[in-house]
XYZ file of C-alpha atoms in Angstrom:
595
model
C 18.930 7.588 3.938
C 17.065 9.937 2.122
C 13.445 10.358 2.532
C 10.651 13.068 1.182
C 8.970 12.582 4.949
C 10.682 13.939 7.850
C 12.643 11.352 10.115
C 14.955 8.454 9.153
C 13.909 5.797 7.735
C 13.345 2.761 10.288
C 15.794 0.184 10.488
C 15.815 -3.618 10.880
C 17.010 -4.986 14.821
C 19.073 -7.743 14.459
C 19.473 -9.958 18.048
C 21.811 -12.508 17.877
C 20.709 -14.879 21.175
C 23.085 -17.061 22.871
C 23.402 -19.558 25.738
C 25.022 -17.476 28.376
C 26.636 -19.892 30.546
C 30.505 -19.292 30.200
C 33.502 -21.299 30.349
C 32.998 -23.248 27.097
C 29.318 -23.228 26.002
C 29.076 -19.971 24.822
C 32.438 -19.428 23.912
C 31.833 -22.696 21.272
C 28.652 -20.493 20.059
C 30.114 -17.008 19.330
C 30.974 -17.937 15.587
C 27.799 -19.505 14.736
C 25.216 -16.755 16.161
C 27.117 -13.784 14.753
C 27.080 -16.055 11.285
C 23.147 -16.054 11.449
C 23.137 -12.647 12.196
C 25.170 -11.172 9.433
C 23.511 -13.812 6.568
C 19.906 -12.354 7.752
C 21.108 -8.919 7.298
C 22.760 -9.858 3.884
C 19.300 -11.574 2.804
C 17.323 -8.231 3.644
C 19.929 -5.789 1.795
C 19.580 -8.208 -1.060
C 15.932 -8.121 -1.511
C 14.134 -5.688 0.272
C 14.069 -1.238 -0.618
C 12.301 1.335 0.863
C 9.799 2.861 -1.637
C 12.761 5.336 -1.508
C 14.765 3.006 -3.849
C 17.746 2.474 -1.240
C 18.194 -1.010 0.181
C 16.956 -1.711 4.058
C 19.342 -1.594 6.600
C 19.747 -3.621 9.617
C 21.354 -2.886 12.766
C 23.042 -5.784 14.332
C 23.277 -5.659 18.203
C 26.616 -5.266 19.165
C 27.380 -8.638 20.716
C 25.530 -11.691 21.122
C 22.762 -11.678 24.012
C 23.244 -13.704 26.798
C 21.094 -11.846 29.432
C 19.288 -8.861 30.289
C 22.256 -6.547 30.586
C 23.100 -7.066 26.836
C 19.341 -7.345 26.039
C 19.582 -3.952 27.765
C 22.773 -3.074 25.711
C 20.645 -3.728 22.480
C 17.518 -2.119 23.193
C 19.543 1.304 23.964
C 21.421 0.739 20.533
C 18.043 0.224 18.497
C 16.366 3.349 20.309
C 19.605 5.276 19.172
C 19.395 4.004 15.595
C 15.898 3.811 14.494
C 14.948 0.593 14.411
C 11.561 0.111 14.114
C 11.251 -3.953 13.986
C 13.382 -6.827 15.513
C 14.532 -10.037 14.568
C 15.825 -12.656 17.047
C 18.346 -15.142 15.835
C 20.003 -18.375 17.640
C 21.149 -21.948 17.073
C 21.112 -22.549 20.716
C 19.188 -22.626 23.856
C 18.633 -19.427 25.736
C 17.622 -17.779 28.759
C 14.141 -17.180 27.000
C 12.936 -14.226 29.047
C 16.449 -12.990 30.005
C 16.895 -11.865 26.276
C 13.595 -11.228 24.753
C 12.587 -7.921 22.796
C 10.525 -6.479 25.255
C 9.288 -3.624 23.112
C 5.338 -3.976 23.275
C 5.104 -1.504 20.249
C 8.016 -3.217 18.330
C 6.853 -5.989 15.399
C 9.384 -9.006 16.312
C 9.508 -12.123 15.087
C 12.543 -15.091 16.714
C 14.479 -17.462 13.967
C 15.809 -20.420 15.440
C 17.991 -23.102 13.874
C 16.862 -26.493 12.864
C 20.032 -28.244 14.161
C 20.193 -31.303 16.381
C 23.568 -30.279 17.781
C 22.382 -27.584 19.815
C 18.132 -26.607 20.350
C 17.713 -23.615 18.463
C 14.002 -25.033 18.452
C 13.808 -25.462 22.195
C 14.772 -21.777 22.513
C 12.535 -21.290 20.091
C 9.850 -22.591 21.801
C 10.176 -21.306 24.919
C 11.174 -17.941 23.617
C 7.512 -17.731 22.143
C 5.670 -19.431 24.850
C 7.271 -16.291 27.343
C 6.132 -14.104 24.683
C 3.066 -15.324 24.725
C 2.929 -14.986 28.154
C 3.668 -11.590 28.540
C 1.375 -10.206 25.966
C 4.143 -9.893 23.327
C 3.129 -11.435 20.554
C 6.025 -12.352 18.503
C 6.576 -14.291 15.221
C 8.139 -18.265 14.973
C 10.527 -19.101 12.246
C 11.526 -22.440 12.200
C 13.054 -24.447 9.034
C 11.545 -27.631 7.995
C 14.385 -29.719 7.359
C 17.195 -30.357 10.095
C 20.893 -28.481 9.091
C 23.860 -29.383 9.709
C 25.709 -27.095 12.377
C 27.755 -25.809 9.741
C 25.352 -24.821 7.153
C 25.321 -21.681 6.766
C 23.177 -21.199 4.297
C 19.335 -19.909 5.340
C 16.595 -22.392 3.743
C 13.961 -21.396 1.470
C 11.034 -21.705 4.103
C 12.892 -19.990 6.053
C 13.869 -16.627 3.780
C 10.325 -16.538 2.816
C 8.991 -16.443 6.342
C 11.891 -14.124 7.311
C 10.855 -11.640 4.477
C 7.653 -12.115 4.776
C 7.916 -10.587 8.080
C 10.398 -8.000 7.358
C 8.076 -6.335 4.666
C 5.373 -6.415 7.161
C 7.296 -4.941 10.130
C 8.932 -2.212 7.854
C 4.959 -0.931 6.750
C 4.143 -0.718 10.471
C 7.405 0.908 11.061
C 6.857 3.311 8.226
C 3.371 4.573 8.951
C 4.165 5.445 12.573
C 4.296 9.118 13.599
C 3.176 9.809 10.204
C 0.320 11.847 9.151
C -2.885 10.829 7.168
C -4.106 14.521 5.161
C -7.661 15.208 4.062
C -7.821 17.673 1.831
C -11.832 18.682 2.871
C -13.888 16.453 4.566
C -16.814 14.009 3.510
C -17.668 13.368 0.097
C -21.312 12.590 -0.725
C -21.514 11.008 2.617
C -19.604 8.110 1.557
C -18.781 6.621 5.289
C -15.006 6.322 4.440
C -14.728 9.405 4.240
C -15.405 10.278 7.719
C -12.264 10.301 8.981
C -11.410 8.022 12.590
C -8.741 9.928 14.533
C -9.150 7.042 16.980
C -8.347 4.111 14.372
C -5.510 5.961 12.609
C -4.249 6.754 16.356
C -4.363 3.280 17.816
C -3.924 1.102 14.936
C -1.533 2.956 12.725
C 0.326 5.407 15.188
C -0.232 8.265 13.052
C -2.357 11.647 13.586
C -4.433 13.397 11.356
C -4.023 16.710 9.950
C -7.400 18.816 8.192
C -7.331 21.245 5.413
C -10.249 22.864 4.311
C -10.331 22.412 -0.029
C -10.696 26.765 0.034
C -6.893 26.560 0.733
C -6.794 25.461 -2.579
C -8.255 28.383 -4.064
C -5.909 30.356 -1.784
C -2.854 28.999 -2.890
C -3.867 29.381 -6.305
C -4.981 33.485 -6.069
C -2.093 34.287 -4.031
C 0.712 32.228 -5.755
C 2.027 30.093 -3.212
C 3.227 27.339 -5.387
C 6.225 27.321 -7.958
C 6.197 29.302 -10.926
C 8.757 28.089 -12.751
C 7.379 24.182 -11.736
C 3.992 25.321 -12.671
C 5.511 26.180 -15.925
C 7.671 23.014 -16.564
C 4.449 21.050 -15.537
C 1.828 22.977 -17.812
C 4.806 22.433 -20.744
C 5.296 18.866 -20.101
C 1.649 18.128 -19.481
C 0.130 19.374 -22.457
C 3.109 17.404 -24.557
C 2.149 14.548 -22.756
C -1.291 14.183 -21.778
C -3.368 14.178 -24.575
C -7.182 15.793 -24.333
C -9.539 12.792 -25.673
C -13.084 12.635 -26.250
C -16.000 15.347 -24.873
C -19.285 13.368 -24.623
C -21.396 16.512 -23.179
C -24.207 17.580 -24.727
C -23.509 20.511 -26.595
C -24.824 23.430 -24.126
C -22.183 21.821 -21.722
C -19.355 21.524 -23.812
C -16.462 24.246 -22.886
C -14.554 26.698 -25.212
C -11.202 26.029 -26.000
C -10.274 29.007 -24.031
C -12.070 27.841 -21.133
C -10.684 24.271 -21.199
C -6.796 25.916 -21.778
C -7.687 27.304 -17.833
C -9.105 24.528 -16.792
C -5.665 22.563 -17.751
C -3.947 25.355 -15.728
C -5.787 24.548 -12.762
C -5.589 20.924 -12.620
C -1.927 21.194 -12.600
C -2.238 23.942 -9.796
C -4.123 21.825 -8.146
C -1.507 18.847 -8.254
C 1.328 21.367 -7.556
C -0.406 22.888 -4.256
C -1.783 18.989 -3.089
C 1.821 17.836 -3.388
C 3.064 20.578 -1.431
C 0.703 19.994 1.526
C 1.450 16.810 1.780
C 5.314 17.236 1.862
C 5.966 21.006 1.956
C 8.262 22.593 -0.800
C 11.549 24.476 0.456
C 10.728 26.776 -2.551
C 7.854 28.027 -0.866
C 9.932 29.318 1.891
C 12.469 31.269 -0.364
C 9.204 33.003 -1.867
C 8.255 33.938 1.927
C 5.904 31.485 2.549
C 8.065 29.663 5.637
C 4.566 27.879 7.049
C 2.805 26.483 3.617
C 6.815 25.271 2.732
C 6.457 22.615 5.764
C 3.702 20.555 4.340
C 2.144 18.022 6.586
C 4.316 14.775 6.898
C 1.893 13.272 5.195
C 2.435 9.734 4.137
C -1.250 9.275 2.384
C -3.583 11.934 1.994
C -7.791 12.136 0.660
C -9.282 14.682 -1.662
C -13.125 15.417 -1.009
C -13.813 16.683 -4.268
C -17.109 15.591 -5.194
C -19.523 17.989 -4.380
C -18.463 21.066 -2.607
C -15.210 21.560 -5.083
C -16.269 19.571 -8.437
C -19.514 21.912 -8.875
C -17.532 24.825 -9.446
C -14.070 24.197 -9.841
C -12.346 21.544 -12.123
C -12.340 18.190 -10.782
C -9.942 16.222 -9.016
C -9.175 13.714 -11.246
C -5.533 14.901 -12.986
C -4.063 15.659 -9.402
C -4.851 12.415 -8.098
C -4.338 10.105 -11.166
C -0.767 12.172 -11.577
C 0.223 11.991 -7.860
C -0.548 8.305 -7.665
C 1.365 7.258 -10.689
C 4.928 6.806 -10.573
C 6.099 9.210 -12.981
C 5.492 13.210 -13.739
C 7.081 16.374 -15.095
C 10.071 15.765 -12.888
C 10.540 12.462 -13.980
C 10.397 8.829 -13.205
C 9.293 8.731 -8.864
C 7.993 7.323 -5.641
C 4.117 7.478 -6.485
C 2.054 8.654 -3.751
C -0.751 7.805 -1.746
C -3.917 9.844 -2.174
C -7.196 8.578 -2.601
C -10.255 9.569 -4.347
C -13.534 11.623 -2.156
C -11.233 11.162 0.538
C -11.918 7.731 1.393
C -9.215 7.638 4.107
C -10.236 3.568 4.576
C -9.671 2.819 1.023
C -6.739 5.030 1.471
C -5.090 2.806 4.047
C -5.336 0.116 1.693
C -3.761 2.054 -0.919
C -0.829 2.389 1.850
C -0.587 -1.164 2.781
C -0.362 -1.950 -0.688
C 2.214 1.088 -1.682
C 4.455 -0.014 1.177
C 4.513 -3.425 1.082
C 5.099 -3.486 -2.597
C 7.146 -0.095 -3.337
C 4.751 0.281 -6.300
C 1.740 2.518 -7.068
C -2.164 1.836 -6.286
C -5.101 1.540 -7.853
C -8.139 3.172 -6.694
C -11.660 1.774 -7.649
C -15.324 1.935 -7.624
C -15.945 -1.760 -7.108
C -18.781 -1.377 -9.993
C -20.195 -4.002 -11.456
C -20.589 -7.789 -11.456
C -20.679 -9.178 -14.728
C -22.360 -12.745 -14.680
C -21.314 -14.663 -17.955
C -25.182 -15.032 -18.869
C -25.917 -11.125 -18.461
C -22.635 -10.667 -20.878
C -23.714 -12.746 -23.355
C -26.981 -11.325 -23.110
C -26.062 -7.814 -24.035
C -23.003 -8.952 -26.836
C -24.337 -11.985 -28.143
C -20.858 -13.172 -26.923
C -19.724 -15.948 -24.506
C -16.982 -14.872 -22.044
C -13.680 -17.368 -22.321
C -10.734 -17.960 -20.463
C -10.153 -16.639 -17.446
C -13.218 -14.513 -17.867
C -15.210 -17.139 -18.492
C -16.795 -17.537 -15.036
C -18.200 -13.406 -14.758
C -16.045 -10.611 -14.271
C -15.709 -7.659 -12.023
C -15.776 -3.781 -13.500
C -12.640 -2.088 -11.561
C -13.648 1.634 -12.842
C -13.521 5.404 -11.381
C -13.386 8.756 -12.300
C -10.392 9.001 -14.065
C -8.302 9.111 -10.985
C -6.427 5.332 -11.320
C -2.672 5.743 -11.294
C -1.410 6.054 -15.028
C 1.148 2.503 -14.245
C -2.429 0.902 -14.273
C -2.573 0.996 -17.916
C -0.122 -2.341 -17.986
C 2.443 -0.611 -20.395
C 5.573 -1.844 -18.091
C 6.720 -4.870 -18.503
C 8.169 -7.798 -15.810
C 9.498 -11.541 -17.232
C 7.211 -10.485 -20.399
C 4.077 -9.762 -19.011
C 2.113 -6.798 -17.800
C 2.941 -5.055 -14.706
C 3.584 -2.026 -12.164
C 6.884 -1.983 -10.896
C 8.705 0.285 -8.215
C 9.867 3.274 -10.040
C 13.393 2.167 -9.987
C 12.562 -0.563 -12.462
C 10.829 1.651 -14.483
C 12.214 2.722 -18.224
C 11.832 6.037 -19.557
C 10.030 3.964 -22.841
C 7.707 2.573 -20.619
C 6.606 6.171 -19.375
C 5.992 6.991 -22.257
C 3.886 3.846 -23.014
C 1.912 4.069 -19.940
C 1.343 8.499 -20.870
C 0.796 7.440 -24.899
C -2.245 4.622 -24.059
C -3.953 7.485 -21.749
C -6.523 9.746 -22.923
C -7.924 12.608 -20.781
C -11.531 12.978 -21.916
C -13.199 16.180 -20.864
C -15.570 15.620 -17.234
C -19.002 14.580 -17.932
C -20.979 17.404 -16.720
C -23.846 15.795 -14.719
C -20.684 14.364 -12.345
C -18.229 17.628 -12.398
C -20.271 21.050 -13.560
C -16.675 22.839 -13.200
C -15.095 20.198 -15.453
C -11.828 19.395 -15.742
C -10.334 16.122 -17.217
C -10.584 12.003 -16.634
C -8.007 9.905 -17.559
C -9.306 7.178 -19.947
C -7.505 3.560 -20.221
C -7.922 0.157 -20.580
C -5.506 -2.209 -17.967
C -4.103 -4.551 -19.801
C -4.816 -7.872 -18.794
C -2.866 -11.333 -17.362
C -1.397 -8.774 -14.373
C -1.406 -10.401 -10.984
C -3.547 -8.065 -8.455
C -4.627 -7.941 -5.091
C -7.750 -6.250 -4.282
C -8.131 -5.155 -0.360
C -9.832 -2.910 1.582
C -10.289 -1.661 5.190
C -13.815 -1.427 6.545
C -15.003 0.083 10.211
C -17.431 -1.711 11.770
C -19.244 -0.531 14.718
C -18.964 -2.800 18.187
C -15.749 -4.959 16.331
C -13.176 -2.098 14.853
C -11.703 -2.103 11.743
C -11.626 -5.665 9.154
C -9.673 -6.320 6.335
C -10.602 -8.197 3.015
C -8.336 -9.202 0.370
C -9.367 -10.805 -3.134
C -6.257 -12.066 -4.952
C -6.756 -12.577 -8.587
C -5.491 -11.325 -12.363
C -6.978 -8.330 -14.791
C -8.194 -10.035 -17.776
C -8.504 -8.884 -21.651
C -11.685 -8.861 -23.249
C -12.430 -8.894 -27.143
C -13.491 -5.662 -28.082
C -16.695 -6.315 -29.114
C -17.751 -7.198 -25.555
C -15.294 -4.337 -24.088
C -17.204 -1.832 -25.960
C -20.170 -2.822 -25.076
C -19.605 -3.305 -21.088
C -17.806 0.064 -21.065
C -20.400 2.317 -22.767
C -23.143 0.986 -20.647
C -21.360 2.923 -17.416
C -19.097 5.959 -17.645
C -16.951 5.609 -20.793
C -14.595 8.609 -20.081
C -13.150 6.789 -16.816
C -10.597 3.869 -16.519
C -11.830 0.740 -16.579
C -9.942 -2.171 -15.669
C -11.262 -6.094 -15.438
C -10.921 -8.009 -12.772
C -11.339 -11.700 -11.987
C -10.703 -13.165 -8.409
C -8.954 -16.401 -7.495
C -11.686 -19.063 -6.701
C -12.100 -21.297 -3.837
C -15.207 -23.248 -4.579
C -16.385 -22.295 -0.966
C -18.063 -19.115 1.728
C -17.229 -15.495 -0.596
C -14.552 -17.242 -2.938
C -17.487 -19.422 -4.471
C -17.671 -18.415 -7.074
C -16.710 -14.791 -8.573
C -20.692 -13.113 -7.643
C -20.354 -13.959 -4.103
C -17.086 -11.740 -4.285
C -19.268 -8.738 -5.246
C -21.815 -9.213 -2.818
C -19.965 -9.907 0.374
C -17.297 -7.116 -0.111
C -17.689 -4.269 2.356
C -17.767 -0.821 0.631
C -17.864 0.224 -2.803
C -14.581 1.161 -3.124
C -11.394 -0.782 -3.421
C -7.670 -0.613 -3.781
C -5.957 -2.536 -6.091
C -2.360 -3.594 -5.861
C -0.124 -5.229 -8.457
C 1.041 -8.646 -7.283
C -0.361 -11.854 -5.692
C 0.395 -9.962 -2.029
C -2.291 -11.489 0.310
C -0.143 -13.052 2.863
C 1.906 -10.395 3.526
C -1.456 -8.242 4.181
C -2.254 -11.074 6.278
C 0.981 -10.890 8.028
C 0.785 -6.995 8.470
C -2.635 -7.337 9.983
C -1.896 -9.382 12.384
C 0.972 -6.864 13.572
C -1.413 -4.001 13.862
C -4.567 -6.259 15.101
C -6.569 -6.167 12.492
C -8.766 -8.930 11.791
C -9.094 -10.446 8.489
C -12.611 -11.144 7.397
C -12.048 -12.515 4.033
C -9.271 -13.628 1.900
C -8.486 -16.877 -0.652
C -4.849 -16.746 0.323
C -3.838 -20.529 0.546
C -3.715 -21.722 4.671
C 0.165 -22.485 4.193
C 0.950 -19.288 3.142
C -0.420 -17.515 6.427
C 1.859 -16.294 8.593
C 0.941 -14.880 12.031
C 2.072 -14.765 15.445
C 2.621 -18.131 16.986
C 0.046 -17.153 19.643
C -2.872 -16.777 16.956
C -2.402 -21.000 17.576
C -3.189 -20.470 21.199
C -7.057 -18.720 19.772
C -7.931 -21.807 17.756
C -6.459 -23.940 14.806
C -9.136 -25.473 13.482
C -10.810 -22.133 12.080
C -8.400 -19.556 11.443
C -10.418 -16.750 10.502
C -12.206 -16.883 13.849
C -8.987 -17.349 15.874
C -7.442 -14.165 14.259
C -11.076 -12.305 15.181
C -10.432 -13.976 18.956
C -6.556 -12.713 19.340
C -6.960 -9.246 17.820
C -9.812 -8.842 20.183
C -7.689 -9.856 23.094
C -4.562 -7.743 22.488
C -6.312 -4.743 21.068
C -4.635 -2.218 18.433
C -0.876 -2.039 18.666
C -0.755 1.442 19.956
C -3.593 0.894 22.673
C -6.632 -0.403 23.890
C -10.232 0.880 22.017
């Protein structure tokens, strides 16, 4: 399985549990627990990819589990093959603790059969209770209706829990020995941007690597990047990005001379920021064997704003390019990299990427629009989904370019994984971006913003990680939809802020109730002013993946049947969720270790 990181790519365990007791009862079984076995592996392979593009694989133990000695047998198979989460799977009692996954770092979750013939469920039961019990915390899946012992079909409750968990497990699995890169350090002392060894460490499982933003300028002076990429990428860049508008005041305005260089950089830039994340083999056949490793970096930051922007060309193209799923080499995996380095906002950006296989948006969280203060300054009523006050998504031209709404799923808007992506709708998503020139006061040494309007009716989810001191880190989600606004009122809203940035609008789901209200108490009780965006309705699955790596969620309007945690959560309260998840991440601590 192919992979730009280094290391395989984690696998899905597959334990097929079985009454041990010989001499007829688990002879009768064999058939029947292989059968679940080999249908969950054919549900993952049909619906779930690596952001890679290749389908997941599973890796079924060898035989079915009757004891510790095959438990045994199966744990030394999954360390050999890279599995990175497990799912148990009986229609039958079993010795619960005799053939649990006793992996403390290992996501697991145990299905058992709805079937009156034999007690999957009592297994089931018990399974999780000695979980429980050992500080394991493991997912239930259990079908609503009752099967017949030869159905062997898998209900719809049940694939939706059992993917549900498999996307979640796969993020943890995928972030783990990886490395988080910040290219400088803190950007205008925005307090994401101080990067927590300790949470990325014990939460994530991944280090953190440091490289000073002069590299940059290194790279670029010496020529360690590729020059006949660099000239493929200048080609294809100026064919396809077009310059837009330059609203400087005249003394600031560049020469065209000046802003022909400043295009070469910005595509130096992205060259040389690729290349630490991921290293470049080239690099080594022009004798640069260190820079050619790169950093294994799954997500990385760039500080930018002020120490770089006030000389050099901004940030904007490298990080707007990077994050989209498309560039000079064609239609690809976008990557994770977000803006002044916010490494929190970044992990969001991650969840998101890897959960979904599609790019991220990255966004000042800007401005609450109340439908009074719009009509106010348009003379013009907001409507439709709009019509209870919006929320201005907007940044400095750094969004990922798939933001613009130009692809297309079942008709409407969307950003898809770059598999799904047509060459046409490239070119749609290049053709409705404009890269206006920086506005000075922001960026003295220039450079270019990408400049779009989202299209609206696109499903999002908004989320963010926030540190807090004394508790750890939080997570808040705010599922919703991008909305379209006339033009006269677009115009308006957009020239009031910065007009040369991306601006897309955002409405959240409402609850009627605590920060789903109504869409102002969104704005005020989210944590930082930065959020990323992800395309799709994907709240319980952050939910889900949360739980795995014990991080509480302090805000969401994902529907209560859609949660899906560990069935221990129950044993912290079920009568107030949200506390009870505070309560049982508290008490088992970060996955990879205690605070």
């Amino acid at each position: 399985m192919s992979s730009r990181l280094i290391g395989t790519l984690p696998r899905i365990g597959i334990r097929p549990t079985i009454d041990g007791r010989r001499k007829g009862v688990r002879e009768s079984l064999e058939a029947k627990t292989m059968n679940m076995a080999r249908m969950l592996e054919q549900l993952i392979k049909e619906n779930l990819r690596y952001p890679s593009g290749e389908a997941v694989e599973c890796v079924i133990a060898d035989t079915t589990i009757g004891g510790a000695a095959e438990a045994a047998k199966c744990a030394q198979k999954f360390a050999d093959s890279n599995v990175g989460l497990t799912i148990t799977v009986t229609p039958c009692w079993c010795y619960g603790t005799e053939t649990t996954d006793m992996d403390p770092a290992m996501p697991k979750a145990v299905w058992g059969f709805n079937g009156t013939e034999r007690p999957g469920a009592v297994y089931l039961a018990a399974a999780l209770a000695g979980h429980s019990q050992s500080g394991l915390p493991a997912f239930g899946i259990y079908g609503h209706d009752v099967q017949d012992v030869d159905d062997s079909s898998i209900p719809e409750d049940v694939k939706t829990k059992l993917l549900q968990f498999a996307r979640a497990g796969l993020a943890v699995a995928m972030m783990k020995g990886k490395s988080y890169l910040s290219v400088g350090s803190v950007s205008m002392g925005i307090a994401g941007s101080v990067v927590s060894p300790a949470f990325f460490q014990k939460y994530l499982g991944m280090r953190n690597e440091y490289v000073d933003m002069s590299e940059l300028v290194r790279r670029m002076e010496e020529g360690i990047y590729d020059k006949a990429e660099f000239e493929k990428a200048l080609k294809w860049t100026r064919e396809n990005c077009k310059e837009g508008k330059d609203i400087n005041k005249p003394e600031y305005v560049k020469t065209r001379e000046q802003k022909d260089k400043d295009w070469e950089t910005v595509v130096k830039m992205t060259l040389i920021v690729r290349d630490l994340m991921i290293g470049n083999p080239r690099l080594a056949e022009m004798g640069f064997v260190e820079e050619s490793e790169g950093h294994n970096a799954i997500a990385a930051g760039f500080q930018g704003q002020r120490q770089w922007t006030d000389h050099f060309p901004n940030g904007d193209f490298l990080e707007a390019m990077l994050c989209s799923s498309f560039d000079w080499n064609g239609i690809r995996e976008a990557f994770v990299v977000a803006t002044e380095n916010d490494s929190l906002n970044g992990v969001a950006m991650l969840f998101g990427h890897l959960l979904t296989n599609t790019s991220q948006i990255f966004s000042d969280v800007r401005t609450y629009w109340s439908p009074e203060a719009v009509e106010r300054v348009t003379g013009k009523p907001l409507t439709g989904m709009a019509e209870n006050g919006i929320i201005h998504l907007i940044n400095s031209g750094a969004t990922t370019l798939d933001a613009t709404g130009q692809q297309s799923k079942d008709g409407k808007p969307a950003m898809k994984p770059f598999w799904e992506i047509t060459q046409e709708e490239m070119k749609k998503c290049l053709e409705a971006t404009a890269w206006d020139a920086a506005e000075y006061e922001y960026f003295r040494g220039g450079g270019y913003s990408s400049c779009f309007l989202s299209k609206g009716d696109m499903p999002v989810t908004m989320s963010r990680v926030n540190l807090i001191d004394g508790l750890g880190p939080v997570l808040q989600i705010a599922e919703g939809y991008t909305v379209d606004l006339p033009e006269d009122i677009n115009s308006v809203l957009d020239k009031r802020t910065s007009p040369s940035w991306p601006t897309t609008w955002f409405v959240p789901n409402l609850t009627g109730k605590g920060a789903f209200k109504d869409v102002y108490s969104v704005m005020s009780n989210w944590g930082a002013n930065h959020g990323a965006i992800s395309c799709g309705h994907i709240g319980a699955e952050l939910i889900t993946l949360a739980s795995m790596l014990r991080i509480p969620v302090c805000m969401h309007n994902v529907p209560e049947e859609k949660v899906f945690r560990p069935s221990t959560w129950n044993a912290f309260g079920t009568a107030d969720l949200e506390a009870a998840d505070y309560r049982a991440c508290e008490n088992f601590g970060p996955l990879y270790g205690r605070k």
